Coordinates of C-alpha atoms in Angstrom, one line a residue:
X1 CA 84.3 204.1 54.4
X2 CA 83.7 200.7 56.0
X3 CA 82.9 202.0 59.5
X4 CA 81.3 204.8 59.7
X5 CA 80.6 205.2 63.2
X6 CA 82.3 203.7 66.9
X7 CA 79.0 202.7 67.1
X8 CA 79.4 200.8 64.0
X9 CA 82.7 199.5 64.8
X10 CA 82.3 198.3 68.6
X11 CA 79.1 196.3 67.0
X12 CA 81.1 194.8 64.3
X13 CA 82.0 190.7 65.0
X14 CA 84.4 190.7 62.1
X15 CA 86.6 193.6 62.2
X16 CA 89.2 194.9 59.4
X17 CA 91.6 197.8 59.3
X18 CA 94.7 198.3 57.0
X19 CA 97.8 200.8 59.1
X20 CA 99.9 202.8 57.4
X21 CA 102.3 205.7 57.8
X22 CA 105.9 205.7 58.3
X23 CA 108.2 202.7 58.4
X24 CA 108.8 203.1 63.0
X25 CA 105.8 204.9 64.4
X26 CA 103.8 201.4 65.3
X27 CA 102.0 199.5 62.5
X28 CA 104.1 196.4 63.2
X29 CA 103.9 196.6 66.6
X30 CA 100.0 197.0 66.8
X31 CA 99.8 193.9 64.2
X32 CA 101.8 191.4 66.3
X33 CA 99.8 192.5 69.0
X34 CA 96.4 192.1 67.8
X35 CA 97.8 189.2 65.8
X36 CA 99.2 187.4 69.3
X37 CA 97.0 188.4 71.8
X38 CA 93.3 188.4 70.0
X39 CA 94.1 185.7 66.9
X40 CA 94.0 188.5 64.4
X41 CA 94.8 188.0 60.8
X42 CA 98.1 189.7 60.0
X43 CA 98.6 190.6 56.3
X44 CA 101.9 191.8 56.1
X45 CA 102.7 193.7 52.8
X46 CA 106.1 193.9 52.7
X47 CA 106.8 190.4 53.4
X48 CA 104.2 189.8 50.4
X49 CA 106.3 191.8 48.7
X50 CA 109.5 190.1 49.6
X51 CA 107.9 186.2 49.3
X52 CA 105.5 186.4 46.0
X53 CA 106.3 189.1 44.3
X54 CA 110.2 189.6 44.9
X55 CA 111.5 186.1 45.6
X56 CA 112.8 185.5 42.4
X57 CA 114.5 189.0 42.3
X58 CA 116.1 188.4 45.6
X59 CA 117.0 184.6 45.0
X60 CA 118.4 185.5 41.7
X61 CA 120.9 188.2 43.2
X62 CA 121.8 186.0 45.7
X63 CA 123.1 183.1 43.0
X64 CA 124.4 186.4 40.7
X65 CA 127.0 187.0 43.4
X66 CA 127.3 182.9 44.8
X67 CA 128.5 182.4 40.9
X68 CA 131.6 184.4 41.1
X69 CA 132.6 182.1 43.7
X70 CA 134.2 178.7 41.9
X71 CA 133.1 176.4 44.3
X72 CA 129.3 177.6 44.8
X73 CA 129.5 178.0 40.9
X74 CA 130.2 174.5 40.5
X75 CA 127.6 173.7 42.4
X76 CA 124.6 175.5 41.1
X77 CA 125.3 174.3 38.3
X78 CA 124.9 170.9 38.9
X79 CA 122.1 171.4 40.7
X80 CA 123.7 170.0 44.2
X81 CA 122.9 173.5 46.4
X82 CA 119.6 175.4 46.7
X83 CA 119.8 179.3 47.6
X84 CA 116.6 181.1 49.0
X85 CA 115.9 184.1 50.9
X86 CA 114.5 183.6 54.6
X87 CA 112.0 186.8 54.9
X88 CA 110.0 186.8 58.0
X89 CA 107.4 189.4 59.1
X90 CA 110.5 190.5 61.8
X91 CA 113.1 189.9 59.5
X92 CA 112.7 191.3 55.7
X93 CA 116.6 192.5 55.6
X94 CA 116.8 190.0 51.5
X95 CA 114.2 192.3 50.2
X96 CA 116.2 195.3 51.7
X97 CA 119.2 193.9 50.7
X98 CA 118.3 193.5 47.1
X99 CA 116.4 197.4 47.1
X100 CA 120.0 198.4 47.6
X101 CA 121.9 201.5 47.9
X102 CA 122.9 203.4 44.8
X103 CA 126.3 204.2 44.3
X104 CA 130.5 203.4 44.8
X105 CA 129.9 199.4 44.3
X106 CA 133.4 199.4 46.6
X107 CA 131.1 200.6 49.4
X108 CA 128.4 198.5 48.4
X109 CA 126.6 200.6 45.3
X110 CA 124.5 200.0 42.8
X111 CA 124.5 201.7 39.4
X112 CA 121.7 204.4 39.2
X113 CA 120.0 202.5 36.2
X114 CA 120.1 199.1 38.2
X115 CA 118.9 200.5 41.4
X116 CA 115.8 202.5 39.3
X117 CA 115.1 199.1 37.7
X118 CA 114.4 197.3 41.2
X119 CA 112.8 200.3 42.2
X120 CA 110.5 199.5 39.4
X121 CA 110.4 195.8 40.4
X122 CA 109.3 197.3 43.8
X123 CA 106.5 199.5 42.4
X124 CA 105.1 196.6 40.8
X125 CA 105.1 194.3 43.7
X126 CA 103.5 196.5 46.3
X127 CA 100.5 197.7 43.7
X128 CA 99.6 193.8 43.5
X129 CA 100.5 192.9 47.0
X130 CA 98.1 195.7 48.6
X131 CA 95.6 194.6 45.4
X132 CA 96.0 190.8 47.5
X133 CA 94.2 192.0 50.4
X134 CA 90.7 191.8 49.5
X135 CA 91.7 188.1 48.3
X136 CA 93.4 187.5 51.8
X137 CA 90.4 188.7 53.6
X138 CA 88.5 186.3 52.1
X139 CA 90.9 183.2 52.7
X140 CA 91.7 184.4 56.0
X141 CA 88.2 183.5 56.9
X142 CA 86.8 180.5 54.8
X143 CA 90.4 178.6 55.1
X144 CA 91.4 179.8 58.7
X145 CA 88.8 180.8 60.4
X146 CA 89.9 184.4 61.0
X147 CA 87.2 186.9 62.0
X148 CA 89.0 189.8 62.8
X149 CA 92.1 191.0 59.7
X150 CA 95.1 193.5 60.1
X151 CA 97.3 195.3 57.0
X152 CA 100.3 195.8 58.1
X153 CA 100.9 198.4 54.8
X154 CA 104.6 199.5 53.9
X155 CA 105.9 202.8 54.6
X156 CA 105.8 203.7 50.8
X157 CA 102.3 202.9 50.4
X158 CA 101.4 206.6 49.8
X159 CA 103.9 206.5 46.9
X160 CA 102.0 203.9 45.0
X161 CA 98.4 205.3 45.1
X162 CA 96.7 208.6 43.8
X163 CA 94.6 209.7 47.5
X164 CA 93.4 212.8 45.4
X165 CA 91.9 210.8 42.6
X166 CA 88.3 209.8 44.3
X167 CA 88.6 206.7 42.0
X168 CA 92.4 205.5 42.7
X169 CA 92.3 201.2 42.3
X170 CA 93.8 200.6 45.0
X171 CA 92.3 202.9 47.7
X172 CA 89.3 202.2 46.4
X173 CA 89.3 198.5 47.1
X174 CA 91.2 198.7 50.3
X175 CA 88.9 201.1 51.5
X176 CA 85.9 198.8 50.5
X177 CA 86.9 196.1 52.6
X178 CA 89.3 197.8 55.9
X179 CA 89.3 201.1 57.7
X180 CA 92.3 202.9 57.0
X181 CA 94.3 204.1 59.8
X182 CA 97.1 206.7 59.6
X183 CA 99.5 206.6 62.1
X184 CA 100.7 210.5 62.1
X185 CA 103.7 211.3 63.6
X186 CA 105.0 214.9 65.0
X187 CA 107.8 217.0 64.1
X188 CA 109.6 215.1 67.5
X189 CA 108.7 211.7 65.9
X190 CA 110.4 212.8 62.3
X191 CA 113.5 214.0 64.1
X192 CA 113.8 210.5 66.4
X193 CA 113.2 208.7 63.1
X194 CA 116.0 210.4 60.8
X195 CA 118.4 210.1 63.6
X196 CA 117.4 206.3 63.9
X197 CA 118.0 205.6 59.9
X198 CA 121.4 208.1 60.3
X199 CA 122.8 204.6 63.0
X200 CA 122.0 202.6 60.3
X201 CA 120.6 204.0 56.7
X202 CA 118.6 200.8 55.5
X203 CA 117.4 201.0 51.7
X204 CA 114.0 202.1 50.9
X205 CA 111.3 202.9 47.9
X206 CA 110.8 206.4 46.2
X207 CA 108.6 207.7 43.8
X208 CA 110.7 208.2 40.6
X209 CA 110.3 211.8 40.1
X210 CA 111.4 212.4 43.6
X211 CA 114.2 210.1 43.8
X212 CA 115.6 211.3 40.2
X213 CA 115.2 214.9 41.9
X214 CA 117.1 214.0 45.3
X215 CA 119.6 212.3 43.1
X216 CA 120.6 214.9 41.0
X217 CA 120.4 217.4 43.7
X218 CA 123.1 215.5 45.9
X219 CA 125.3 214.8 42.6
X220 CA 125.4 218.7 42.0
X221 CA 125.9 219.6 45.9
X222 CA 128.6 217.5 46.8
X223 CA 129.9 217.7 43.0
X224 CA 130.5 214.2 42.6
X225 CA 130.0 211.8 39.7
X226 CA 127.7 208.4 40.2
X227 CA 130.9 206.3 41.0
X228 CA 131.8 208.4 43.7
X229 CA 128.4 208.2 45.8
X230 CA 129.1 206.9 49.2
X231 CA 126.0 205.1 49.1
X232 CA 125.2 205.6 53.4
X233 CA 125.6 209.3 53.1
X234 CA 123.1 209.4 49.7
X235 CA 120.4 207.5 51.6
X236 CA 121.1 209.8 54.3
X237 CA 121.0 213.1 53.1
X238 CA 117.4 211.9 51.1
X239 CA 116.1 210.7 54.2
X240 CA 114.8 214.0 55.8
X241 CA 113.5 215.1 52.4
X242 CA 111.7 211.4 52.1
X243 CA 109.7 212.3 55.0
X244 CA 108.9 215.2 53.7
X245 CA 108.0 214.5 50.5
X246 CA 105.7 211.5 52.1
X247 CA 104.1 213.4 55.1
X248 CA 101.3 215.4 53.1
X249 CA 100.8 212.2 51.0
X250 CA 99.5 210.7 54.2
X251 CA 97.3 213.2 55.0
X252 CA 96.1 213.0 52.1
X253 CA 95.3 209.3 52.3
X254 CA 93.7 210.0 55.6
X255 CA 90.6 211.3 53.8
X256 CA 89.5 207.9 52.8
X257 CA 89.4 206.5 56.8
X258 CA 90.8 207.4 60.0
X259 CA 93.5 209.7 61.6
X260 CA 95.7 208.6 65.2
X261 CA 99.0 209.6 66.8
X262 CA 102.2 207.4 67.5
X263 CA 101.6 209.1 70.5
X264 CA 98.3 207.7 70.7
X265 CA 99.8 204.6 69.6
X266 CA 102.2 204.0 72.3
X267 CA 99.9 203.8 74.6
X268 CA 98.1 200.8 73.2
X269 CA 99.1 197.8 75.7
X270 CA 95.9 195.3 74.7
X271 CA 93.8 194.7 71.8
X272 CA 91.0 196.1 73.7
X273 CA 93.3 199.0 73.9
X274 CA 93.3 199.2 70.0
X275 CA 89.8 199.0 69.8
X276 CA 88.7 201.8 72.6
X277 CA 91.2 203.8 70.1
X278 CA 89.6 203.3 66.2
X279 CA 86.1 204.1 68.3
X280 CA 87.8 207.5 69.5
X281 CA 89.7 207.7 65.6
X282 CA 86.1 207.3 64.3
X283 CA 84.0 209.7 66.8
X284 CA 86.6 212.5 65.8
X285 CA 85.9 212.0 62.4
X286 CA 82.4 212.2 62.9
X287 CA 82.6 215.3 65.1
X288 CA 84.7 217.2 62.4
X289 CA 83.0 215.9 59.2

């Protein structure tokens, strides 16, 4: 672990910590803080995702659909307009957009085979984006100037890495180069949360064995075929079980750094604020190890 100590961290000039946990407990909110308020280098994974690794994904479904109209046709094909995704850290709704929703394309659907091949797509994208962050570290300093670095991870992070394998890639070199911090919500957090995404279901990553699992079980339930999926009330009626599914995948993370609360978390208000709280995070550690 890269701190091993408050004493260690509160000494540290150049200080580095990767969030992660569930997509509405804080990590965003604590980066554009730090990032703001102290000149923090924010790495945002998702809009890696949605700018290096995705762009042509999301670009290309954007011209799939402009084709079918004659006039927009017409003109991509000489060249005359340009179609791009405009993903910012606050707005990544064209990498949500091309995720998509899996079933009745009336309502919006995709086929089950698509949507498992972007899910794929997705797989691929964060392993190499959160695989970037050693490299952004790096530039962040020599080319910026940036002491200080924040990961702001995605919420599927613990879907893409192995916590219990003690030589996982990807944990490995995060963990050489940031302190991990899980932000760990409570049983009140997970209810606010699925009553949040039940206003507005927004499409999300899942580990294939659980999403073929979730899929079939709501197929057989509501005894419908793959045509007839309202694709809201799928995302839905996975959502609980997603949280779930991802909660003791967390904890497991947690074992390579640092454990605090989104109630903990809400109460951040400065960056010194943040920095009073990853000493705490570490003397706990410490006291328990």
């Amino acid at each position: 672990m890269l701190y091993t100590s408050s004493k260690d961290w509160l000494a540290e000039p150049a200080k580095k910590t990767l969030l992660f946990g569930m997509s509405g407990l804080g990590k965003t909110y604590l980066s554009n803080m730090l990032r703001d308020d102290a000149g923090w280098f924010h790495y945002s994974v998702d809009y890696r995702i949605g700018t290096r690794y995705m762009g042509e994904y999301i670009a290309d479904n954007f011209k799939r659909e402009a084709m079918k109209i004659p006039l927009l046709r017409e003109l991509l094909l000489t060249d005359s307009v340009y179609i791009a995704s405009n993903i910012t850290f606050e707005n990544l709704a064209p990498l949500s957009t091309y995720l998509g929703k899996p079933g009745n394309p009336d309502l919006g659907g995709v086929a089950f085979a698509e949507y498992c091949a972007r899910q794929t797509q997705h797989e691929a994208a964060e392993k190499a984006a959160l695989m970037d962050t050693e490299r952004f570290i790096t530039r962040a300093a020599s080319l910026y100037g940036y002491d200080n670095f924040v990961c702001d991870s995605g919420g599927s992070i613990c879907e893409v890495v192995n916590a219990d394998d003690p030589a996982d890639p990807i944990l490995t070199a995060l963990s050489r180069n940031l302190l991990l911090v899980w932000i760990q919500g409570s049983d009140a957090h997970r209810d606010a949360l699925i009553r949040r995404f039940d206003r507005a279901p927004k499409p999300m990553y899942y580990q294939p064995e659980f999403l073929l699992q979730v899929w079939n079980d709501y197929l057989t339930e509501q005894s419908l075929t793959e045509a007839e999926v309202n694709p809201d009330a799928f995302l839905r009626y996975g959502y609980a079980r997603l949280l779930d599914h991802r909660r003791p995948r967390y904890a497991a993370m947690a074992k390579w750094g640092v454990t605090v609360t989104a109630d903990e978390v809400a109460q951040v208000k400065s960056p010194d604020d943040y920095i009073t709280l990853i000493a705490t995070a570490l003397d706990r550690r410490q006291a328990t190890a």
